[in-house]
Tab-separated table of C-alpha atoms in Angstrom:
chain	number	residue	atom	x	y	z
A	1	CYS	CA	0.036	-0.096	0.025
A	2	SER	CA	1.301	3.382	-0.815
A	3	GLU	CA	-0.276	5.581	1.891
A	4	ARG	CA	1.885	6.507	4.804
A	5	GLY	CA	1.876	5.394	8.205
A	6	LEU	CA	-0.114	2.311	7.593
A	7	ARG	CA	0.642	-1.116	9.388
A	8	THR	CA	-1.042	-4.422	9.225
A	9	SER	CA	-3.244	-5.255	11.816
A	10	GLY	CA	-4.839	-8.476	10.356
A	11	VAL	CA	-5.378	-11.077	7.680
A	12	ALA	CA	-8.002	-13.544	6.730
A	13	PHE	CA	-8.279	-15.774	3.789
A	14	SER	CA	-11.618	-17.001	2.170
A	15	SER	CA	-12.494	-20.721	2.650
A	16	ASP	CA	-11.763	-21.605	-1.133
A	17	ASN	CA	-8.384	-19.870	-0.824
A	18	GLN	CA	-9.301	-17.173	-3.871
A	19	LEU	CA	-9.262	-14.114	-1.439
A	20	VAL	CA	-7.236	-12.394	0.914
A	21	ALA	CA	-8.529	-9.444	3.344
A	22	VAL	CA	-5.789	-7.633	4.891
A	23	ALA	CA	-6.662	-4.730	7.544
A	24	LEU	CA	-4.263	-1.870	7.528
A	25	GLU	CA	-4.496	0.566	10.407
A	26	ASN	CA	-3.047	4.214	9.979
A	27	TYR	CA	-1.116	4.734	13.051
A	28	LEU	CA	-1.083	8.686	12.785
A	29	THR	CA	-4.931	8.890	12.364
A	30	ARG	CA	-5.833	5.392	13.906
A	31	ASN	CA	-8.274	5.177	11.026
A	32	SER	CA	-8.381	1.752	9.324
A	33	ILE	CA	-9.016	0.199	6.108
A	34	LEU	CA	-9.929	-3.134	4.451
A	35	GLN	CA	-8.299	-4.285	1.261
A	36	LEU	CA	-9.392	-7.305	-0.426
A	37	TRP	CA	-7.005	-9.017	-2.620
A	38	GLU	CA	-7.401	-12.223	-5.343
A	39	ILE	CA	-4.364	-14.155	-4.530
A	40	ASP	CA	-3.824	-16.036	-7.785
A	41	SER	CA	-3.221	-12.620	-10.015
A	42	ALA	CA	-2.285	-10.434	-7.074
A	43	ARG	CA	-5.159	-7.987	-8.062
A	44	LEU	CA	-6.544	-5.599	-5.398
A	45	ILE	CA	-10.210	-5.692	-5.894
A	46	ALA	CA	-11.333	-3.249	-3.193
A	47	THR	CA	-10.484	-0.960	-0.485
A	48	LEU	CA	-12.999	-0.607	2.058
A	49	ARG	CA	-13.326	2.242	4.520
A	50	GLY	CA	-15.514	2.664	7.442
A	51	HIS	CA	-13.806	1.877	10.681
A	52	THR	CA	-12.597	4.754	12.757
A	53	ASN	CA	-10.211	2.573	14.903
A	54	GLN	CA	-7.985	-0.387	14.379
A	55	ILE	CA	-9.529	-3.518	13.088
A	56	ASN	CA	-8.823	-6.361	15.480
A	57	ALA	CA	-10.706	-9.502	13.774
A	58	ILE	CA	-11.753	-10.107	10.358
A	59	ALA	CA	-13.597	-13.379	9.247
A	60	PHE	CA	-15.165	-14.473	6.183
A	61	ALA	CA	-18.684	-15.573	6.943
A	62	SER	CA	-18.664	-16.945	3.405
A	63	ASP	CA	-16.911	-16.137	0.329
A	64	ARG	CA	-19.171	-13.354	-0.168
A	65	LEU	CA	-19.194	-11.993	3.143
A	66	ILE	CA	-16.911	-10.688	5.305
A	67	ALA	CA	-17.133	-9.595	9.032
A	68	THR	CA	-14.696	-7.093	10.828
A	69	ASN	CA	-14.388	-5.743	14.436
A	70	SER	CA	-12.620	-2.741	15.541
A	71	ARG	CA	-11.447	-1.329	18.636
A	72	ALA	CA	-14.099	1.292	18.602
A	73	ARG	CA	-16.650	-1.704	19.579
A	74	THR	CA	-18.109	-1.339	16.240
A	75	VAL	CA	-18.580	-4.561	13.580
A	76	ARG	CA	-19.099	-4.174	9.868
A	77	PHE	CA	-20.157	-6.781	7.336
A	78	TRP	CA	-18.642	-6.163	3.633
A	79	GLY	CA	-20.276	-7.937	0.494
A	80	VAL	CA	-17.956	-9.122	-1.412
A	81	TYR	CA	-18.433	-8.978	-5.396
A	82	ARG	CA	-15.911	-9.895	-7.981
């Protein structure tokens, strides 16, 4: 990732091992983003924003749904479309 101040705070793989979700925290602002990558092609599919604090946990609920939890005590669900 090219943004300054980012560090990895979590990683999760889809059950079919085709996707990886990576949580990145900006340690300067404490905001987090979730990046979704296609493993075989190393292609960035999406950058998802919404958490206002570090993402503590990532889980693929299915190959089409990701759940994240943050230090701000929020849970978000993200649809996966490719």
